[in-house]
C-alpha cells in the first residue's frame, strides 16, 4: 500500500535581514514553523517567572531580554540550508515525500575475502570523508571570474606589443635585461680546489703590480714583505741526490764493490752498537759477592779482630794530639819559620821574574804556538760549521735516521732491464731527503693507545654450547 | 750599585725562538694545519745553538721556530682560510649528524677554498728562482703520477700530477734539453738543461710500489699541493718561451691511463716541433763580432761547444725505432723523441703506435729478450741499454755490444766526474776513446790506448828524463796513428798543433820545446826550498800511489765483465 511519509513541514518564510530579532520572535510564535530539531527550549520560554527589571537602562535590555529562541531559530535555518540546500518549508512536496512501494531489494555487495585488502584501499580514508565539504550552501559567486578590469586597455597594449615584435623592436624592459652585465657567477661561486686536474695556470711572473701602492696600503691589502732570510735553504744538500755509480742496474764491478763495502760498513757499525748494548746488559760472573756457597754461608760468623784494634789505636792518638798545648817557644819558632818561608817565596818570585828576561825567546815561541793553536781551532770550527750545514739537525724529539742503503748483491744483479727488481722506495727516499735537508722534523707514527681496557665476555649462546 | 736584577730568559736567544706548540697557539691552528702552513710558506724549524737557554733551562728536545718567522706567518691570509675550513668541517659534521641533507648540500656548495698563487710569487720572486727549485717538484710529481688509485692520496692530485708531468716531458722533447739518463736500482735519474739550469729528477719504475708505512702521507700531499702549483706556473712560462700554446692538447686525454696520455707524446711532438723550428733557428745563430786574441779563441771554443750540443740534440735524428712489448715504453719513447727519433710500438699494446713491426724502414728494434723468432735483415735488434748509453756518451755507440742476447757492458753513471788519478772504469776509458774518434780495433791495442789516455789524463811530472821521452814517443805514435786513421779526429786536436806536424823539421822543434820545458821544470825543482821540496815530494808520492793503485785495479780483473763474486753474504736492511 501507499504510505505518505511525512518529513517536515515548514510554514514560515524568514527574511534574514535587519529586523531579524523581531521576526524570529514572530516565527517562534508561529504555529506552522517546523524546526529541524525538536525544540526543547520552547517550554522554558513560556514557563518560568518573569523577572522584574527596570527597563529604563540599556544594560538591562541586553541582559534580561531573552533571545535564545531567536538564536535557536536562526541556527535551525542555517542548519536547514546546510543540510538540504534551503528551507524545508519552501521545498516542493516531491522532494520531501516519496511513494513507498514495498521493500526494495537491497543490493548486497558480494564480499570476496581475497580482495579484502584491495577493497579497503579503494575506499576513501575516513579523514578525507570528515574533511569533505558537505554543506549544500553554494559558495559565493566570484564576480571577477568573468570580467577583467581594464580589459580594453590591456588588449590594446598586447596588440601594440605584437606589432612591435613583428617589426623587431624589443620592449624596453627586455632590452634592459639583455643589456645587463652577466653576473660574475664563476669566480664568486667557488674557488676551485688546488688539485683540480684541469685548473688553469697563467703567467705568474709576467703580470706586474698595477694597483696603486698607496691604495693598497690604506685598504690593508698590501702584503707583508717576506724576509730575505727565509729564502735561504736550511741545508746545502741538493734536492735530488744521485745514487752512487754502484747503484746502476748493471754496475761496473769495482763501483759495485765500493757500494757494497759502504753498505757493509754501515751494517758493521750497527751490529757493533747492538753488541755493545748486549755486552753492557750481560751479567758479569766476576761481580758475584763471594766465591763459594760455603763462604757465603759462613760470611759474618768469623770475626776479624785485627781491624778493630787498629781503629782503637787511631782514636787514642788523635785524642792525645788534640789535648796537647803548644808552648811559647814552639809558637815563636813557628812564626819565624813562616816569615822565613815567605821571604823565600818572595825571593823565588823575584828571581823567576829576573830569569824571564832571559826566557824572552821561549816565551815568544809559546805565544806563537798558542796563536797558531787558536788559528787552527778557528779554522777547524769553521770547517765544522760548514760541514754542519749539510748535516741533518736535531729538530725535535727524534734524531734523523738515514735510510738504508739501496744495494743489490752480486747475485741479485739482473742481466737485463726486463728482469730488474727495483730496490727501495722512491717515496721513502723523497721523504727522508726532506728530513735530511731539515725541511721537516723527523717524527714517528703515533701509536694507537687504548683508553679503556677491553673486557672479554663469553656470550651466553656460546657458553651453552661448550 | 742598584737597579733591578735582570730576569732570566727575557732577552737574547730565549726570546728569538718559539716552540712549536706556542707558535701553534699563537696562530690558533691545529697541529696539522700549522704543519701545512709551514710547508706551504717555506718556514722550517730551527735548531738553536744554545738549547738550554732557549728552552728556559730545560734540556727536553723540542721543535723550535724562529719567532720572527711565526710573526711573519700571522700576516698570511691563508691562516684565516684554514680557520674557516675548520668551521666548515664542524658545520658539515653537524648537518650530517642531524641528517639535514639540504644543509649538507648548501655547505658543500660553499666550501671554503684557498689559492697558493700569491705564496708562490712571494717565495719565488722571479722565474729563475722558481726554476732553480724545480727538482723537488719534478721528483714529487713524477712520483705521485705513478700512484695507483689507492686511498693514500686524492685521485685528483694524481691526475693533476700526471697532466703536469706529461706537459713537462713534452717541453723537454720539444726543446731537446735532455742531457743525461741513469738507470739505477731505485729509479731512473734524468738530467735536463733548461734555460741554463741543470735540473735533475728521479722517476720511479712503473710497477715498483709498495706503500711504506713510515712515511707521513699528509706531509707529502701538502708538499705536492705546493709543488703542483709551482710546477704548473713554470710549465706555462716554459711553453711561453717556446711560443707554444700552454695547455697542450694532451690534457684532454687525462682521464685515460697514464701510459695512454704518454702516447699523445707521439702525435704532439710532431705538431709542436713544427711550431718551434723557426724560433730555434733564430736563437742558434750567434752574433759575430770581429774580435782578437783570446776573445776569438773563446769564441771559437764556444762555437765548437755549441756545435757539439747541436749534434747531440740530433743524436737519433733520422732513425726509426720500434719498441718491443717487454721494454719500458714510457722512458724509451721519451728519450728517443728527445733526440729526434721516430718511435712506435705494437698497436695492441697501447694506442699511439704510428707504424707496424712490419715496416721496412725501421732501423732499430729495441728488444729485451734472449731470442727472437722472426727477424728482419735490414734492422738492428738491440737491447734498451744502448739508447741510454748512447745518450750519456753523446754519440751513437757501436751496436755490436748491445745485440740481441749478448752480455751487456756495464751501465755507467753519467753523474760521476772523475778527478785526476781516480779510478776510471775501463769501459769509460774505452768510451772516452770512442768519443775522441778512435776506433777500438783489437783487444791488445785497446790496452795500449788506455795506457796512453792515462798518461794524458794524469800528466805525470816525473823527474826522469827517460820517462818523459817514453811518453813523448807514445804521443808521437798516437799522433801518427790518428793521422793514419783519417779525418775523424777533428774533435779534440786543435788545428794549430796538427798542421806544423806534417812538415818534419817543425816536429823537431816541438820536441825541443818539450825538452826545454822538462829541463826548466827540473831546475825549478832543484831550486826549491827544503820545506817546499818536502811538500812537493809528498804530493808526488801521493799521486804516484793513486796511479799505482789504479793500475793494479785495472790489472786485477782478468775478465770482469759480469761480476759474480759474492763478498758480503748478509742482506742489508
CSV table of C-alpha atoms in Angstrom, one decimal, chain B residues 324 365 367 369-376 381 404:
chain,number,residue,atom,x,y,z
B,324,UNK,CA,109.0,-4.4,-28.3
B,365,UNK,CA,114.2,-2.6,-32.9
B,367,UNK,CA,114.3,-5.9,-27.7
B,369,UNK,CA,114.6,-11.0,-24.5
B,370,UNK,CA,117.2,-13.7,-25.2
B,371,UNK,CA,115.9,-14.5,-28.7
B,372,UNK,CA,113.5,-13.5,-31.4
B,373,UNK,CA,111.7,-15.8,-33.7
B,374,UNK,CA,111.3,-13.7,-36.8
B,375,UNK,CA,114.0,-11.2,-37.6
B,376,UNK,CA,114.2,-8.7,-40.4
B,381,UNK,CA,118.0,-5.8,-32.9
B,404,UNK,CA,120.2,-9.4,-29.0
